Amino acid sequence: MLQFFYMSKSFFSASSALLLDRIFRAGIGLLVSIAIARHYGPTEFGQLSYVLLAASLFGVFATLGLDEIGPRDMAALHSDHPSRQDMLKTILRIRSFGGLLAYFLLVVFIYIEVGNEPTWWVALILGLYLPLQSADAYDYRFRVEKKFTLIAITRTVSALISSAFKVLSVVFGWPIYAISAAMTGEYAVNSIIFSRLNKYYFQSRGSFQFNYAKQLLNRSWKIILSGLVITFQSRIEYYLIEKFLGWNSVGQYAAALKIFEVLDMAPIIFSLLLLPELAVLISGAPRKKFIEAFQCAYLGGFFIYLAMLPIMVVIIIAFPFAFGHKYDLAQDLLPFLIIRPLFGMFTAVRGVFVILEHRYIYPLIASLMGLLVSFVLALLLIPRMGLYGAVAANLLGLFSSTILADLLFYRDSCRSWWTCFSQLSFVAGKIKSSLRMKNG
């Protein structure tokens, strides 16, 4: 039953470039974010973070749920679908339109919130990345063609150029608008390189297919709705912090969460490796085998979380040296966030089995629960407890969208994480057997 932990060599070698690229970019991004936070201070860092968070909310309209549907269609090539180049052209057009809509909504939202202030000008510059993000459609094609190294190199080069410009902005004391331009520039470089590579490897230009576009949008609305709710759930306290406490507090809160966001990589990678292996392993298998796989997946998630605990301790100790005394309040919030990655791991593991069981509406239900709890508690606690109330609202919202939602609506998931340690002896036996075979 532990077979899915021993990932196939072909899959791992093919995707390892993407995984290394993700880890590398996350590390570089964290270091540069620390430099930006130290130089510009909590207020300007808070304004930048607020715009980024608002952009991620409206970014749901920029992706239109096609990050999941597009690669699947290109891989399957069903008889009622056009060629891959026609799919690419169609998705590029749709995502470009969605990106322009998202940009318009972001700029209007920030203007209504703050008026003609520096934050609005940050949004005007930074928000341009939303239509440029349509170039991710090239990524779909390259993934299907197994050109993972090209994707990794492109994204790494773009990230390095953007990071270099951000560092120069800090060194020479340029205004925060320069940081916004660097962030947008990363997507512009991605777009240019991806476009050239596509032309080089797949000479055909493709054409826009109206019927396929309609088909895509008809299938994507659930994903868009779910994405909106999930983003609202994870971002709602930022909006209320700004309303009740001001920009400085937004910057403090963003710094505390930013340092933990690197750890969000672990559940993402775990689920990325888990899904294809499990899809093969439990296809047509009896229900008992499905539950055992669920238990083993949660057990693996627990072990990864335990392995992250020493890293979190180091983060808490190193935080004041990295961010400086301006972020003392953020430092006080960190110990309360130690439980946060566990909820992320629960969500990642459950998400794999949700896909395998075709329960596509369930993430929306769970996120709605989390959003309701987060919003009500943030509204009540932030005016009374400040940023501690925001952390409490965030964690209890995550608890509601994982543990509580499973207790009410997805008992198999609930039973699996509750009983996952029953697989310990089985897992230990498999590991011993594997080591013996390796040494023998």
Short mmCIF file of C-alpha atoms in Angstrom, two decimals:
data_model
loop_
_atom_site.label_atom_id
_atom_site.label_comp_id
_atom_site.label_asym_id
_atom_site.label_seq_id
_atom_site.Cartn_x
_atom_site.Cartn_y
_atom_site.Cartn_z
CA MET A 1 0.00 0.00 0.00
CA LEU A 2 2.99 2.27 0.38
CA GLN A 3 3.79 1.98 -3.32
CA PHE A 4 2.72 5.53 -4.04
CA PHE A 5 5.50 6.85 -1.76
CA TYR A 6 8.05 5.30 -4.10
CA MET A 7 7.48 7.61 -7.03
CA SER A 8 8.20 6.28 -10.48
CA LYS A 9 11.66 7.30 -11.68
CA SER A 10 10.35 8.51 -15.01
CA PHE A 11 7.80 10.86 -13.43
CA PHE A 12 10.22 12.24 -10.84
CA SER A 13 13.05 12.83 -13.30
CA ALA A 14 10.66 14.57 -15.71
CA SER A 15 9.18 16.87 -13.09
CA SER A 16 12.27 17.40 -10.89
CA ALA A 17 13.30 20.46 -12.95
CA LEU A 18 9.96 22.10 -12.16
CA LEU A 19 10.21 21.23 -8.47
CA LEU A 20 13.76 22.61 -8.20
CA ASP A 21 12.65 25.73 -10.06
CA ARG A 22 9.78 26.27 -7.60
CA ILE A 23 12.06 25.86 -4.59
CA PHE A 24 14.75 28.11 -6.07
CA ARG A 25 12.31 30.89 -6.96
CA ALA A 26 10.64 30.66 -3.55
CA GLY A 27 14.01 31.04 -1.83
CA ILE A 28 15.10 33.98 -4.00
CA GLY A 29 11.67 35.58 -3.60
CA LEU A 30 11.86 35.32 0.18
CA LEU A 31 15.32 36.92 0.35
CA VAL A 32 14.30 39.77 -1.92
CA SER A 33 11.04 40.27 0.01
CA ILE A 34 13.04 40.62 3.24
CA ALA A 35 15.24 43.27 1.62
CA ILE A 36 12.15 45.14 0.34
CA ALA A 37 10.42 44.95 3.73
CA ARG A 38 13.50 46.23 5.59
CA HIS A 39 14.14 49.09 3.17
CA TYR A 40 10.62 50.44 2.62
CA GLY A 41 9.27 49.76 6.13
CA PRO A 42 5.93 48.31 7.28
CA THR A 43 3.74 51.05 5.78
CA GLU A 44 4.94 50.87 2.17
CA PHE A 45 5.47 47.11 2.41
CA GLY A 46 1.88 46.88 3.65
CA GLN A 47 0.61 48.89 0.67
CA LEU A 48 2.52 46.70 -1.77
CA SER A 49 1.28 43.51 -0.05
CA TYR A 50 -2.31 44.79 -0.07
CA VAL A 51 -2.22 45.40 -3.84
CA LEU A 52 -0.67 41.96 -4.41
CA LEU A 53 -3.41 40.34 -2.37
CA ALA A 54 -6.15 42.25 -4.18
CA ALA A 55 -4.54 41.26 -7.49
CA SER A 56 -4.57 37.60 -6.46
CA LEU A 57 -8.29 37.91 -5.74
CA PHE A 58 -9.14 39.37 -9.16
CA GLY A 59 -6.53 37.06 -10.68
CA VAL A 60 -9.19 34.35 -10.60
CA PHE A 61 -10.71 36.11 -13.62
CA ALA A 62 -7.29 36.20 -15.29
CA THR A 63 -6.81 32.42 -15.06
CA LEU A 64 -10.52 31.57 -15.59
CA GLY A 65 -9.93 28.11 -14.15
CA LEU A 66 -7.94 27.14 -17.25
CA ASP A 67 -4.82 26.16 -15.30
CA GLU A 68 -6.61 22.88 -14.57
CA ILE A 69 -8.66 22.41 -17.75
CA GLY A 70 -6.13 23.55 -20.37
CA PRO A 71 -3.31 21.03 -19.70
CA ARG A 72 -5.86 18.21 -19.31
CA ASP A 73 -7.44 18.97 -22.71
CA MET A 74 -4.08 19.26 -24.44
CA ALA A 75 -2.99 15.92 -23.01
CA ALA A 76 -6.26 14.11 -23.80
CA LEU A 77 -6.85 15.47 -27.32
CA HIS A 78 -10.48 14.30 -27.46
CA SER A 79 -12.12 14.01 -30.86
CA ASP A 80 -14.34 17.05 -30.24
CA HIS A 81 -11.31 19.23 -29.40
CA PRO A 82 -9.19 21.21 -31.88
CA SER A 83 -5.44 20.72 -32.35
CA ARG A 84 -3.05 21.69 -29.57
CA GLN A 85 -1.96 24.84 -31.39
CA ASP A 86 -5.60 25.87 -31.88
CA MET A 87 -6.24 25.15 -28.20
CA LEU A 88 -3.22 27.27 -27.30
CA LYS A 89 -4.36 30.19 -29.45
CA THR A 90 -7.89 29.99 -28.03
CA ILE A 91 -6.73 29.82 -24.41
CA LEU A 92 -4.29 32.72 -24.99
CA ARG A 93 -7.12 34.92 -26.29
CA ILE A 94 -9.52 33.99 -23.49
CA ARG A 95 -6.90 34.49 -20.78
CA SER A 96 -5.82 37.82 -22.27
CA PHE A 97 -9.41 39.04 -22.10
CA GLY A 98 -9.77 37.69 -18.55
CA GLY A 99 -6.51 39.39 -17.57
CA LEU A 100 -7.69 42.77 -18.88
CA LEU A 101 -10.97 42.35 -16.98
CA ALA A 102 -9.04 41.46 -13.80
CA TYR A 103 -6.76 44.51 -14.26
CA PHE A 104 -9.74 46.83 -14.67
CA LEU A 105 -11.45 45.42 -11.55
CA LEU A 106 -8.23 45.73 -9.50
CA VAL A 107 -7.63 49.36 -10.48
CA VAL A 108 -11.27 50.33 -9.79
CA PHE A 109 -11.30 48.48 -6.46
CA ILE A 110 -8.10 50.13 -5.20
CA TYR A 111 -9.30 53.56 -6.36
CA ILE A 112 -12.60 53.13 -4.49
CA GLU A 113 -10.70 51.99 -1.38
CA VAL A 114 -7.88 54.55 -1.19
CA GLY A 115 -8.50 57.15 -3.90
CA ASN A 116 -5.67 58.71 -5.91
CA GLU A 117 -2.94 57.71 -3.43
CA PRO A 118 0.44 55.95 -3.93
CA THR A 119 -1.27 52.59 -3.41
CA TRP A 120 -3.43 53.21 -6.49
CA TRP A 121 -0.36 54.00 -8.61
CA VAL A 122 1.24 50.79 -7.36
CA ALA A 123 -1.89 48.95 -8.54
CA LEU A 124 -1.77 50.65 -11.96
CA ILE A 125 1.78 49.39 -12.56
CA LEU A 126 1.76 46.05 -10.77
CA GLY A 127 -1.68 45.01 -12.04
CA LEU A 128 -0.38 44.89 -15.61
CA TYR A 129 0.98 41.45 -14.81
CA LEU A 130 -2.61 40.10 -14.91
CA PRO A 131 -3.06 40.29 -18.71
CA LEU A 132 0.61 39.33 -19.21
CA GLN A 133 -0.06 36.17 -17.18
CA SER A 134 -1.95 34.80 -20.18
CA ALA A 135 1.44 33.51 -21.40
CA ASP A 136 1.01 30.66 -18.88
CA ALA A 137 -0.95 29.00 -21.70
CA TYR A 138 2.42 28.27 -23.34
CA ASP A 139 3.35 26.50 -20.12
CA TYR A 140 0.41 24.09 -20.67
CA ARG A 141 1.72 23.11 -24.10
CA PHE A 142 5.29 22.61 -22.90
CA ARG A 143 4.11 20.43 -20.01
CA VAL A 144 2.14 18.19 -22.34
CA GLU A 145 5.16 17.89 -24.64
CA LYS A 146 7.33 17.01 -21.59
CA LYS A 147 9.56 20.06 -22.07
CA PHE A 148 9.82 20.68 -18.32
CA THR A 149 13.39 21.95 -18.45
CA LEU A 150 12.41 24.75 -20.84
CA ILE A 151 9.68 25.86 -18.45
CA ALA A 152 12.05 25.80 -15.47
CA ILE A 153 14.80 27.73 -17.27
CA THR A 154 12.36 30.36 -18.57
CA ARG A 155 10.80 31.00 -15.19
CA THR A 156 14.16 30.99 -13.40
CA VAL A 157 15.69 33.49 -15.85
CA SER A 158 12.66 35.78 -15.54
CA ALA A 159 12.76 35.57 -11.74
CA LEU A 160 16.49 36.36 -11.63
CA ILE A 161 16.09 39.42 -13.89
CA SER A 162 13.15 40.66 -11.79
CA SER A 163 14.98 40.01 -8.52
CA ALA A 164 18.08 41.86 -9.76
CA PHE A 165 15.94 44.90 -10.61
CA LYS A 166 14.29 44.78 -7.17
CA VAL A 167 17.68 44.66 -5.46
CA LEU A 168 18.84 47.65 -7.51
CA SER A 169 15.68 49.51 -6.44
CA VAL A 170 16.57 48.88 -2.80
CA VAL A 171 20.28 49.76 -3.21
CA PHE A 172 19.61 53.04 -5.02
CA GLY A 173 16.54 53.92 -2.96
CA TRP A 174 14.11 54.05 -5.86
CA PRO A 175 10.40 54.52 -5.02
CA ILE A 176 8.12 51.53 -4.42
CA TYR A 177 6.79 51.92 -7.98
CA ALA A 178 10.08 50.44 -9.22
CA ILE A 179 9.37 47.24 -7.27
CA SER A 180 5.92 47.09 -8.88
CA ALA A 181 7.49 47.48 -12.33
CA ALA A 182 9.97 44.68 -11.58
CA MET A 183 7.15 42.32 -10.59
CA THR A 184 5.26 43.09 -13.80
CA GLY A 185 8.48 42.81 -15.78
CA GLU A 186 8.95 39.21 -14.67
CA TYR A 187 5.72 38.22 -16.44
CA ALA A 188 6.65 40.29 -19.50
CA VAL A 189 9.96 38.42 -19.83
CA ASN A 190 8.13 35.10 -19.35
CA SER A 191 5.71 36.03 -22.12
CA ILE A 192 8.47 36.98 -24.59
CA ILE A 193 10.59 33.87 -23.97
CA PHE A 194 7.61 31.47 -24.02
CA SER A 195 6.34 33.02 -27.25
CA ARG A 196 9.73 32.64 -28.97
CA LEU A 197 10.14 29.06 -27.76
CA ASN A 198 6.66 28.15 -28.96
CA LYS A 199 7.42 29.58 -32.40
CA TYR A 200 10.72 27.67 -32.53
CA TYR A 201 9.41 24.26 -31.44
CA PHE A 202 5.84 24.34 -32.83
CA GLN A 203 5.95 26.39 -36.02
CA SER A 204 2.17 26.32 -36.59
CA ARG A 205 0.52 29.49 -35.26
CA GLY A 206 -2.94 28.04 -34.60
CA SER A 207 -6.29 29.81 -34.84
CA PHE A 208 -8.97 30.91 -32.40
CA GLN A 209 -11.82 28.37 -32.09
CA PHE A 210 -15.05 30.03 -30.94
CA ASN A 211 -16.91 26.79 -30.12
CA TYR A 212 -14.01 25.48 -28.07
CA ALA A 213 -13.85 28.81 -26.21
CA LYS A 214 -17.52 28.46 -25.27
CA GLN A 215 -16.91 24.89 -24.16
CA LEU A 216 -14.00 26.00 -21.94
CA LEU A 217 -16.00 28.73 -20.22
CA ASN A 218 -18.97 26.40 -19.68
CA ARG A 219 -16.71 23.99 -17.82
CA SER A 220 -14.67 26.52 -15.87
CA TRP A 221 -17.31 28.48 -13.93
CA LYS A 222 -17.23 26.13 -10.91
CA ILE A 223 -13.46 26.46 -10.69
CA ILE A 224 -13.72 30.27 -10.95
CA LEU A 225 -16.34 30.42 -8.19
CA SER A 226 -14.37 28.07 -5.96
CA GLY A 227 -11.18 30.06 -6.59
CA LEU A 228 -12.90 33.31 -5.61
CA VAL A 229 -14.17 31.85 -2.34
CA ILE A 230 -10.81 30.27 -1.47
CA THR A 231 -8.98 33.54 -2.17
CA PHE A 232 -11.51 35.52 -0.14
CA GLN A 233 -11.07 33.10 2.76
CA SER A 234 -7.30 33.50 2.84
CA ARG A 235 -7.28 37.28 2.26
CA ILE A 236 -10.29 38.71 4.11
CA GLU A 237 -8.39 39.63 7.28
CA TYR A 238 -5.99 41.87 5.30
CA TYR A 239 -8.91 44.03 4.19
CA LEU A 240 -10.20 44.36 7.76
CA ILE A 241 -6.71 45.02 9.16
CA GLU A 242 -6.37 47.96 6.78
CA LYS A 243 -9.81 49.25 7.75
CA PHE A 244 -9.34 48.96 11.52
CA LEU A 245 -5.57 49.25 12.07
CA GLY A 246 -3.94 50.97 9.07
CA TRP A 247 -1.11 50.28 6.61
CA ASN A 248 1.61 49.70 9.21
CA SER A 249 -0.32 46.78 10.66
CA VAL A 250 -0.94 45.36 7.18
CA GLY A 251 2.84 45.39 6.64
CA GLN A 252 3.48 43.68 9.99
CA TYR A 253 0.93 40.96 9.28
CA ALA A 254 2.17 40.46 5.69
CA ALA A 255 5.76 40.05 6.93
CA ALA A 256 4.73 37.41 9.49
CA LEU A 257 2.81 35.39 6.90
CA LYS A 258 5.39 35.91 4.15
CA ILE A 259 8.08 34.09 6.09
CA PHE A 260 5.76 31.09 6.49
CA GLU A 261 4.63 31.05 2.84
CA VAL A 262 7.85 29.31 1.82
CA LEU A 263 6.65 26.31 3.82
CA ASP A 264 3.48 26.20 1.72
CA MET A 265 5.72 24.72 -0.97
CA ALA A 266 5.85 21.38 0.90
CA PRO A 267 2.15 20.43 0.60
CA ILE A 268 2.05 21.69 -3.01
CA ILE A 269 4.98 19.48 -4.03
CA PHE A 270 3.62 16.56 -1.99
CA SER A 271 0.25 16.70 -3.74
CA LEU A 272 1.93 17.22 -7.13
CA LEU A 273 3.86 13.97 -6.70
CA LEU A 274 1.01 12.11 -4.99
CA LEU A 275 -1.81 12.61 -7.50
CA PRO A 276 -0.46 10.81 -10.60
CA GLU A 277 0.85 7.87 -8.56
CA LEU A 278 -2.40 7.43 -6.65
CA ALA A 279 -4.50 7.78 -9.80
CA VAL A 280 -2.76 4.68 -11.17
CA LEU A 281 -2.60 2.79 -7.87
CA ILE A 282 -6.27 2.92 -6.86
CA SER A 283 -7.87 2.91 -10.30
CA GLY A 284 -10.58 0.23 -10.13
CA ALA A 285 -9.38 -0.87 -6.68
CA PRO A 286 -11.79 -1.83 -3.88
CA ARG A 287 -12.92 0.80 -1.38
CA LYS A 288 -10.70 -0.66 1.36
CA LYS A 289 -7.60 0.04 -0.71
CA PHE A 290 -8.78 3.61 -1.33
CA ILE A 291 -9.14 4.25 2.43
CA GLU A 292 -5.73 2.72 3.14
CA ALA A 293 -4.20 5.00 0.51
CA PHE A 294 -5.98 7.97 2.11
CA GLN A 295 -4.55 7.00 5.54
CA CYS A 296 -1.02 6.59 4.18
CA ALA A 297 -1.23 9.96 2.43
CA TYR A 298 -2.24 11.70 5.65
CA LEU A 299 0.49 9.83 7.53
CA GLY A 300 3.03 11.09 5.01
CA GLY A 301 1.62 14.60 5.43
CA PHE A 302 2.01 14.40 9.21
CA PHE A 303 5.63 13.27 8.85
CA ILE A 304 6.41 16.14 6.49
CA TYR A 305 4.82 18.59 8.94
CA LEU A 306 6.90 17.18 11.82
CA ALA A 307 10.02 17.53 9.68
CA MET A 308 9.13 21.20 9.13
CA LEU A 309 8.90 21.99 12.87
CA PRO A 310 12.67 22.53 13.34
CA ILE A 311 12.63 24.79 10.25
CA MET A 312 9.83 26.85 11.81
CA VAL A 313 11.82 27.21 15.04
CA VAL A 314 14.80 28.48 13.03
CA ILE A 315 12.48 30.91 11.18
CA ILE A 316 11.19 32.35 14.47
CA ILE A 317 14.73 32.75 15.84
CA ALA A 318 16.11 34.27 12.60
CA PHE A 319 13.15 36.59 11.90
CA PRO A 320 14.32 39.64 13.94
CA PHE A 321 17.79 39.48 12.34
CA ALA A 322 16.27 39.25 8.85
CA PHE A 323 13.52 41.89 9.08
CA GLY A 324 14.90 44.21 11.76
CA HIS A 325 13.37 45.97 14.76
CA LYS A 326 10.66 47.67 12.65
CA TYR A 327 8.83 44.32 12.57
CA ASP A 328 8.86 43.47 16.28
CA LEU A 329 5.07 43.07 16.31
CA ALA A 330 5.27 40.59 13.42
CA GLN A 331 7.85 38.62 15.41
CA ASP A 332 5.35 38.20 18.25
CA LEU A 333 2.81 36.63 15.87
CA LEU A 334 5.07 33.87 14.55
CA PRO A 335 4.68 31.24 17.33
CA PHE A 336 0.90 31.23 16.77
CA LEU A 337 1.40 30.42 13.07
CA ILE A 338 3.26 27.14 13.66
CA ILE A 339 0.01 25.15 13.25
CA ARG A 340 -0.79 26.83 9.90
CA PRO A 341 1.28 24.51 7.63
CA LEU A 342 -0.55 21.48 9.08
CA PHE A 343 -3.86 22.85 7.78
CA GLY A 344 -2.17 23.40 4.42
CA MET A 345 -1.03 19.78 4.39
CA PHE A 346 -4.56 18.58 5.25
CA THR A 347 -5.98 20.64 2.39
CA ALA A 348 -3.39 19.35 -0.09
CA VAL A 349 -3.93 15.66 0.77
CA ARG A 350 -7.70 16.00 0.79
CA GLY A 351 -7.55 17.87 -2.52
CA VAL A 352 -5.88 14.88 -4.18
CA PHE A 353 -8.66 12.52 -3.12
CA VAL A 354 -11.36 15.06 -3.97
CA ILE A 355 -10.10 14.98 -7.56
CA LEU A 356 -9.85 11.18 -7.60
CA GLU A 357 -13.45 10.89 -6.34
CA HIS A 358 -14.73 13.70 -8.61
CA ARG A 359 -16.11 15.68 -5.64
CA TYR A 360 -15.47 19.00 -7.37
CA ILE A 361 -18.13 20.91 -5.43
CA TYR A 362 -16.70 19.95 -2.03
CA PRO A 363 -13.75 22.43 -1.99
CA LEU A 364 -16.31 25.21 -2.59
CA ILE A 365 -18.42 24.07 0.39
CA ALA A 366 -15.36 23.79 2.65
CA SER A 367 -14.04 27.20 1.58
CA LEU A 368 -17.43 28.85 2.15
CA MET A 369 -17.38 27.52 5.72
CA GLY A 370 -13.86 28.84 6.22
CA LEU A 371 -14.74 32.21 4.69
CA LEU A 372 -17.78 32.67 6.93
CA VAL A 373 -15.84 31.82 10.09
CA SER A 374 -12.82 33.95 9.08
CA PHE A 375 -14.93 37.00 8.23
CA VAL A 376 -17.14 36.93 11.33
CA LEU A 377 -14.23 36.32 13.71
CA ALA A 378 -11.99 38.91 12.02
CA LEU A 379 -14.80 41.46 12.26
CA LEU A 380 -15.19 40.72 15.98
CA LEU A 381 -11.59 40.12 17.04
CA ILE A 382 -9.42 42.58 15.07
CA PRO A 383 -10.90 45.75 16.70
CA ARG A 384 -10.44 44.15 20.16
CA MET A 385 -7.21 42.15 19.83
CA GLY A 386 -5.44 43.78 16.88
CA LEU A 387 -3.20 41.50 14.83
CA TYR A 388 -3.58 38.67 17.35
CA GLY A 389 -7.27 38.69 16.49
CA ALA A 390 -6.39 38.51 12.77
CA VAL A 391 -4.18 35.46 13.36
CA ALA A 392 -6.91 33.80 15.44
CA ALA A 393 -9.52 34.45 12.74
CA ASN A 394 -7.19 33.09 10.03
CA LEU A 395 -6.36 29.89 11.93
CA LEU A 396 -9.95 29.20 12.99
CA GLY A 397 -11.08 29.76 9.41
CA LEU A 398 -8.53 27.19 8.22
CA PHE A 399 -9.68 24.81 10.97
CA SER A 400 -13.27 25.21 9.76
CA SER A 401 -12.44 24.59 6.10
CA THR A 402 -10.42 21.45 6.91
CA ILE A 403 -11.25 19.64 10.17
CA LEU A 404 -14.80 20.92 10.71
CA ALA A 405 -15.83 20.65 7.05
CA ASP A 406 -14.58 17.04 6.93
CA LEU A 407 -16.47 16.17 10.11
CA LEU A 408 -19.69 17.46 8.58
CA PHE A 409 -19.42 16.64 4.88
CA TYR A 410 -16.51 14.29 4.10
CA ARG A 411 -16.33 11.56 6.74
CA ASP A 412 -13.88 9.38 4.77
CA SER A 413 -11.31 12.17 4.94
CA CYS A 414 -12.04 12.74 8.63
CA ARG A 415 -11.67 9.04 9.48
CA SER A 416 -8.51 8.79 7.41
CA TRP A 417 -6.56 11.53 9.16
CA TRP A 418 -7.89 10.37 12.55
CA THR A 419 -6.80 6.75 11.99
CA CYS A 420 -3.76 7.31 9.77
CA PHE A 421 -1.31 6.22 12.49
CA SER A 422 -2.78 2.72 12.26
CA GLN A 423 -0.67 2.39 9.09
CA LEU A 424 2.59 3.01 10.98
CA SER A 425 3.51 -0.64 11.40
CA PHE A 426 2.71 -1.37 7.76
CA VAL A 427 4.80 1.59 6.59
CA ALA A 428 7.71 0.64 8.87
CA GLY A 429 7.63 -2.92 7.51
CA LYS A 430 7.66 -1.70 3.91
CA ILE A 431 10.60 0.63 4.59
CA LYS A 432 12.60 -2.17 6.30
CA SER A 433 11.85 -4.53 3.43
CA SER A 434 12.93 -1.93 0.90
CA LEU A 435 16.19 -1.25 2.77
CA ARG A 436 16.97 -4.96 2.95
CA MET A 437 16.44 -5.37 -0.78
CA LYS A 438 18.64 -2.33 -1.44
CA ASN A 439 21.46 -3.57 0.81
CA GLY A 440 21.07 -7.16 -0.41
#
